[in-house]
PDB file of C-alpha atoms and ligand atoms in Angstrom:
ATOM      1  CA  MET E   1      86.569 123.167  94.579  1.00  0.00           C
ATOM      2  CA  GLY E   2      84.068 123.926  97.381  1.00  0.00           C
ATOM      3  CA  ASP E   3      81.161 121.508  97.296  1.00  0.00           C
ATOM      4  CA  VAL E   4      81.757 120.379  93.707  1.00  0.00           C
ATOM      5  CA  LYS E   5      81.600 116.617  94.043  1.00  0.00           C
ATOM      6  CA  ILE E   6      83.508 115.483  91.001  1.00  0.00           C
ATOM      7  CA  GLY E   7      85.473 117.504  88.509  1.00  0.00           C
ATOM      8  CA  GLN E   8      88.476 117.714  86.296  1.00  0.00           C
ATOM      9  CA  ILE E   9      91.724 118.971  87.795  1.00  0.00           C
ATOM     10  CA  ARG E  10      94.402 120.389  85.539  1.00  0.00           C
ATOM     11  CA  LEU E  11      97.891 119.885  86.912  1.00  0.00           C
ATOM     12  CA  ALA E  12     100.724 122.278  86.103  1.00  0.00           C
ATOM     13  CA  LYS E  13     102.885 121.015  83.249  1.00  0.00           C
ATOM     14  CA  VAL E  14     106.492 121.859  82.422  1.00  0.00           C
ATOM     15  CA  GLU E  15     107.329 120.618  78.935  1.00  0.00           C
ATOM     16  CA  GLU E  16     110.943 120.643  77.848  1.00  0.00           C
ATOM     17  CA  ASP E  17     112.998 118.946  75.160  1.00  0.00           C
ATOM     18  CA  ARG E  18     114.464 116.749  77.907  1.00  0.00           C
ATOM     19  CA  GLY E  19     111.002 115.568  78.989  1.00  0.00           C
ATOM     20  CA  SER E  20     107.778 116.605  80.683  1.00  0.00           C
ATOM     21  CA  LEU E  21     106.970 117.187  84.352  1.00  0.00           C
ATOM     22  CA  CYS E  22     103.592 117.663  86.024  1.00  0.00           C
ATOM     23  CA  TYR E  23     102.911 118.855  89.540  1.00  0.00           C
ATOM     24  CA  ALA E  24      99.984 119.603  91.806  1.00  0.00           C
ATOM     25  CA  GLU E  25      99.984 121.645  95.000  1.00  0.00           C
ATOM     26  CA  GLU E  26      97.397 121.837  97.736  1.00  0.00           C
ATOM     27  CA  GLY E  27      95.365 125.022  97.385  1.00  0.00           C
ATOM     28  CA  THR E  28      96.311 125.732  93.770  1.00  0.00           C
ATOM     29  CA  HIS E  29      95.486 122.408  92.078  1.00  0.00           C
ATOM     30  CA  LEU E  30      94.295 120.127  94.862  1.00  0.00           C
ATOM     31  CA  PRO E  31      91.351 120.882  97.183  1.00  0.00           C
ATOM     32  CA  PHE E  32      92.795 118.803 100.048  1.00  0.00           C
ATOM     33  CA  LEU E  33      96.093 117.935 101.691  1.00  0.00           C
ATOM     34  CA  VAL E  34      97.400 114.597 100.443  1.00  0.00           C
ATOM     35  CA  LYS E  35      97.825 112.101 103.297  1.00  0.00           C
ATOM     36  CA  ARG E  36      98.311 108.995 101.162  1.00  0.00           C
ATOM     37  CA  ILE E  37      99.140 107.973  97.636  1.00  0.00           C
ATOM     38  CA  TYR E  38      98.725 104.644  95.911  1.00  0.00           C
ATOM     39  CA  TYR E  39      98.718 103.426  92.366  1.00  0.00           C
ATOM     40  CA  ILE E  40      97.035 100.662  90.456  1.00  0.00           C
ATOM     41  CA  TYR E  41      98.855  98.951  87.608  1.00  0.00           C
ATOM     42  CA  ASN E  42      99.225  95.578  85.834  1.00  0.00           C
ATOM     43  CA  VAL E  43      95.446  95.537  85.429  1.00  0.00           C
ATOM     44  CA  PRO E  44      94.248  92.983  82.843  1.00  0.00           C
ATOM     45  CA  THR E  45      92.052  94.684  80.187  1.00  0.00           C
ATOM     46  CA  GLU E  46      89.019  92.635  81.226  1.00  0.00           C
ATOM     47  CA  SER E  47      89.429  93.470  84.948  1.00  0.00           C
ATOM     48  CA  GLU E  48      87.609  96.076  86.980  1.00  0.00           C
ATOM     49  CA  ARG E  49      88.719  97.955  90.090  1.00  0.00           C
ATOM     50  CA  GLY E  50      86.827  99.989  92.612  1.00  0.00           C
ATOM     51  CA  ALA E  51      83.150  99.059  92.917  1.00  0.00           C
ATOM     52  CA  HIS E  52      82.824 100.871  96.213  1.00  0.00           C
ATOM     53  CA  ALA E  53      82.191 104.315  97.702  1.00  0.00           C
ATOM     54  CA  HIS E  54      83.926 106.209 100.506  1.00  0.00           C
ATOM     55  CA  ARG E  55      82.090 107.912 103.334  1.00  0.00           C
ATOM     56  CA  ASN E  56      84.683 110.661 103.923  1.00  0.00           C
ATOM     57  CA  LEU E  57      87.622 110.142 101.595  1.00  0.00           C
ATOM     58  CA  GLU E  58      88.357 112.606  98.785  1.00  0.00           C
ATOM     59  CA  GLN E  59      90.611 111.507  95.964  1.00  0.00           C
ATOM     60  CA  VAL E  60      92.209 112.656  92.737  1.00  0.00           C
ATOM     61  CA  LEU E  61      92.825 109.956  90.117  1.00  0.00           C
ATOM     62  CA  ILE E  62      95.394 110.487  87.383  1.00  0.00           C
ATOM     63  CA  ALA E  63      96.242 108.289  84.390  1.00  0.00           C
ATOM     64  CA  VAL E  64     100.009 108.819  84.650  1.00  0.00           C
ATOM     65  CA  ASN E  65     100.388 106.222  81.892  1.00  0.00           C
ATOM     66  CA  GLY E  66      97.910 104.741  79.433  1.00  0.00           C
ATOM     67  CA  SER E  67      94.179 105.161  79.886  1.00  0.00           C
ATOM     68  CA  PHE E  68      91.088 103.813  81.656  1.00  0.00           C
ATOM     69  CA  ASP E  69      87.430 104.671  82.224  1.00  0.00           C
ATOM     70  CA  ILE E  70      85.778 105.631  85.505  1.00  0.00           C
ATOM     71  CA  GLU E  71      82.050 105.316  86.032  1.00  0.00           C
ATOM     72  CA  ILE E  72      80.833 107.613  88.795  1.00  0.00           C
ATOM     73  CA  ASP E  73      77.434 107.080  90.408  1.00  0.00           C
ATOM     74  CA  ASP E  74      76.129 109.600  92.960  1.00  0.00           C
ATOM     75  CA  GLY E  75      73.094 107.471  93.774  1.00  0.00           C
ATOM     76  CA  TYR E  76      70.959 109.327  91.250  1.00  0.00           C
ATOM     77  CA  ARG E  77      72.851 109.283  87.972  1.00  0.00           C
ATOM     78  CA  LYS E  78      75.908 107.754  86.369  1.00  0.00           C
ATOM     79  CA  GLU E  79      78.637 109.402  84.354  1.00  0.00           C
ATOM     80  CA  THR E  80      81.638 107.809  82.640  1.00  0.00           C
ATOM     81  CA  ILE E  81      84.908 109.703  82.336  1.00  0.00           C
ATOM     82  CA  HIS E  82      87.869 108.625  80.227  1.00  0.00           C
ATOM     83  CA  LEU E  83      91.302 109.508  81.631  1.00  0.00           C
ATOM     84  CA  ASN E  84      94.286 109.380  79.285  1.00  0.00           C
ATOM     85  CA  GLU E  85      96.429 112.418  80.035  1.00  0.00           C
ATOM     86  CA  PRO E  86      99.069 112.657  82.815  1.00  0.00           C
ATOM     87  CA  SER E  87      98.359 116.367  83.365  1.00  0.00           C
ATOM     88  CA  VAL E  88      94.632 115.816  84.033  1.00  0.00           C
ATOM     89  CA  GLY E  89      93.135 114.422  87.229  1.00  0.00           C
ATOM     90  CA  LEU E  90      89.609 113.520  88.258  1.00  0.00           C
ATOM     91  CA  TYR E  91      88.554 114.814  91.666  1.00  0.00           C
ATOM     92  CA  ILE E  92      86.049 112.507  93.390  1.00  0.00           C
ATOM     93  CA  GLY E  93      84.375 113.785  96.539  1.00  0.00           C
ATOM     94  CA  LYS E  94      82.944 111.580  99.268  1.00  0.00           C
ATOM     95  CA  MET E  95      79.965 109.289  98.685  1.00  0.00           C
ATOM     96  CA  HIS E  96      80.446 108.406  95.025  1.00  0.00           C
ATOM     97  CA  TRP E  97      80.246 104.833  93.845  1.00  0.00           C
ATOM     98  CA  ARG E  98      83.088 104.335  91.372  1.00  0.00           C
ATOM     99  CA  ARG E  99      84.086 101.615  88.938  1.00  0.00           C
ATOM    100  CA  LEU E 100      87.379 101.628  87.016  1.00  0.00           C
ATOM    101  CA  PHE E 101      87.563  99.557  83.850  1.00  0.00           C
ATOM    102  CA  ASN E 102      88.790  99.420  80.259  1.00  0.00           C
ATOM    103  CA  PHE E 103      92.437  99.697  81.342  1.00  0.00           C
ATOM    104  CA  SER E 104      94.853 100.005  78.434  1.00  0.00           C
ATOM    105  CA  GLU E 105      98.035  97.959  78.416  1.00  0.00           C
ATOM    106  CA  SER E 106     100.576  99.439  80.873  1.00  0.00           C
ATOM    107  CA  ALA E 107      97.997 101.830  82.322  1.00  0.00           C
ATOM    108  CA  ILE E 108      98.868 103.307  85.708  1.00  0.00           C
ATOM    109  CA  CYS E 109      96.228 104.977  87.877  1.00  0.00           C
ATOM    110  CA  LEU E 110      97.836 107.235  90.470  1.00  0.00           C
ATOM    111  CA  VAL E 111      95.546 108.109  93.368  1.00  0.00           C
ATOM    112  CA  LEU E 112      96.064 111.073  95.695  1.00  0.00           C
ATOM    113  CA  ALA E 113      93.986 110.610  98.833  1.00  0.00           C
ATOM    114  CA  SER E 114      92.906 112.945 101.631  1.00  0.00           C
ATOM    115  CA  LEU E 115      92.954 110.303 104.394  1.00  0.00           C
ATOM    116  CA  ILE E 116      95.003 107.371 105.607  1.00  0.00           C
ATOM    117  CA  TYR E 117      93.574 103.954 104.620  1.00  0.00           C
ATOM    118  CA  GLU E 118      90.691 102.897 106.794  1.00  0.00           C
ATOM    119  CA  GLU E 119      88.436  99.991 105.837  1.00  0.00           C
ATOM    120  CA  LYS E 120      85.563 101.525 107.853  1.00  0.00           C
ATOM    121  CA  ASP E 121      85.451 104.409 105.351  1.00  0.00           C
ATOM    122  CA  TYR E 122      84.494 102.007 102.536  1.00  0.00           C
ATOM    123  CA  ILE E 123      80.963 101.105 101.474  1.00  0.00           C
ATOM    124  CA  ARG E 124      81.443  97.928  99.478  1.00  0.00           C
ATOM    125  CA  ASN E 125      77.809  96.958  98.985  1.00  0.00           C
ATOM    126  CA  TYR E 126      75.891  98.970  96.377  1.00  0.00           C
ATOM    127  CA  TYR E 127      72.553  98.635  98.179  1.00  0.00           C
ATOM    128  CA  ASP E 128      74.077  99.979 101.415  1.00  0.00           C
ATOM    129  CA  PHE E 129      75.436 102.917  99.390  1.00  0.00           C
ATOM    130  CA  ALA E 130      72.054 103.624  97.785  1.00  0.00           C
ATOM    131  CA  ARG E 131      70.348 103.386 101.191  1.00  0.00           C
ATOM    132  CA  GLU E 132      72.818 105.843 102.758  1.00  0.00           C
ATOM    133  CA  MET E 133      72.457 108.254  99.831  1.00  0.00           C
ATOM    134  CA  HIS E 134      68.685 108.188  99.910  1.00  0.00           C
ATOM    135  CA  GLY E 135      68.573 108.442 103.687  1.00  0.00           C
ATOM    136  CA  LYS E 136      66.725 105.193 104.316  1.00  0.00           C
ATOM    137  CA  ASN E 137      67.517 102.591 106.964  1.00  0.00           C
TER     138      ASN E 137
HETATM  139  P1  TYD C   1      90.737  98.405  97.200  1.00  0.00           P
HETATM  140  O1  TYD C   1      90.639  99.842  97.598  1.00  0.00           O
HETATM  141  O2  TYD C   1      89.543  97.537  97.447  1.00  0.00           O
HETATM  142  O3  TYD C   1      91.119  98.298  95.652  1.00  0.00           O
HETATM  143  P2  TYD C   1      90.374  98.761  94.308  1.00  0.00           P
HETATM  144  O4  TYD C   1      89.418  99.847  94.665  1.00  0.00           O
HETATM  145  O5  TYD C   1      91.458  99.235  93.436  1.00  0.00           O
HETATM  146  O6  TYD C   1      89.714  97.589  93.695  1.00  0.00           O
HETATM  147  O7  TYD C   1      92.030  97.795  97.875  1.00  0.00           O
HETATM  148  C1  TYD C   1      92.512  96.521  97.531  1.00  0.00           C
HETATM  149  C2  TYD C   1      93.213  95.931  98.739  1.00  0.00           C
HETATM  150  O8  TYD C   1      94.328  96.742  99.120  1.00  0.00           O
HETATM  151  C3  TYD C   1      92.314  95.838  99.961  1.00  0.00           C
HETATM  152  O9  TYD C   1      92.589  94.606 100.600  1.00  0.00           O
HETATM  153  C4  TYD C   1      92.757  96.957 100.852  1.00  0.00           C
HETATM  154  C5  TYD C   1      94.200  97.174 100.472  1.00  0.00           C
HETATM  155  N1  TYD C   1      94.627  98.578 100.578  1.00  0.00           N
HETATM  156  C6  TYD C   1      95.410  98.984 101.644  1.00  0.00           C
HETATM  157  O10 TYD C   1      95.777  98.174 102.526  1.00  0.00           O
HETATM  158  N2  TYD C   1      95.807 100.300 101.716  1.00  0.00           N
HETATM  159  C7  TYD C   1      95.431 101.214 100.792  1.00  0.00           C
HETATM  160  O11 TYD C   1      95.807 102.406 100.881  1.00  0.00           O
HETATM  161  C8  TYD C   1      94.588 100.785  99.702  1.00  0.00           C
HETATM  162  C9  TYD C   1      94.110 101.756  98.648  1.00  0.00           C
HETATM  163  C10 TYD C   1      94.217  99.458  99.636  1.00  0.00           C
END
């Protein structure tokens, strides 16, 4: 993945009559070692998640059930990605403001994370994020 800051990740998929299985391994599918996982679910359709950036954290988000939209803002431009396929992940590098919204009923967002949770890694104020991105104090 190198210095690509966001991008689609295709997980390996094993489809059989008895069901489907997806997997991702560090090096082959994931550009970092996973130190933490969490998932977001039971999200009311009108709710939003995220609305923050991370200084050092890298993540892969996967819609393991249902679908949702992710708006990514690198401080210069915004892009919205729709996730709706358990074998596809979105890699998000550090310093991207993200907003998750438009959750379908029963949607589950699985997050693979490169670091243990640390509140200091979060930027929760958009103006602080923009200032850090544009190198102003
Ligand atoms: P937050 O990352 O703000 O949620 P979202 O981006 O989905 O809106 O986390 C919500 C709360 O959960 C916040 O109080 C921090 C806590 N939390 C942990 O304690 N550990 C974790 O690994 C995560 C992701 C969140």
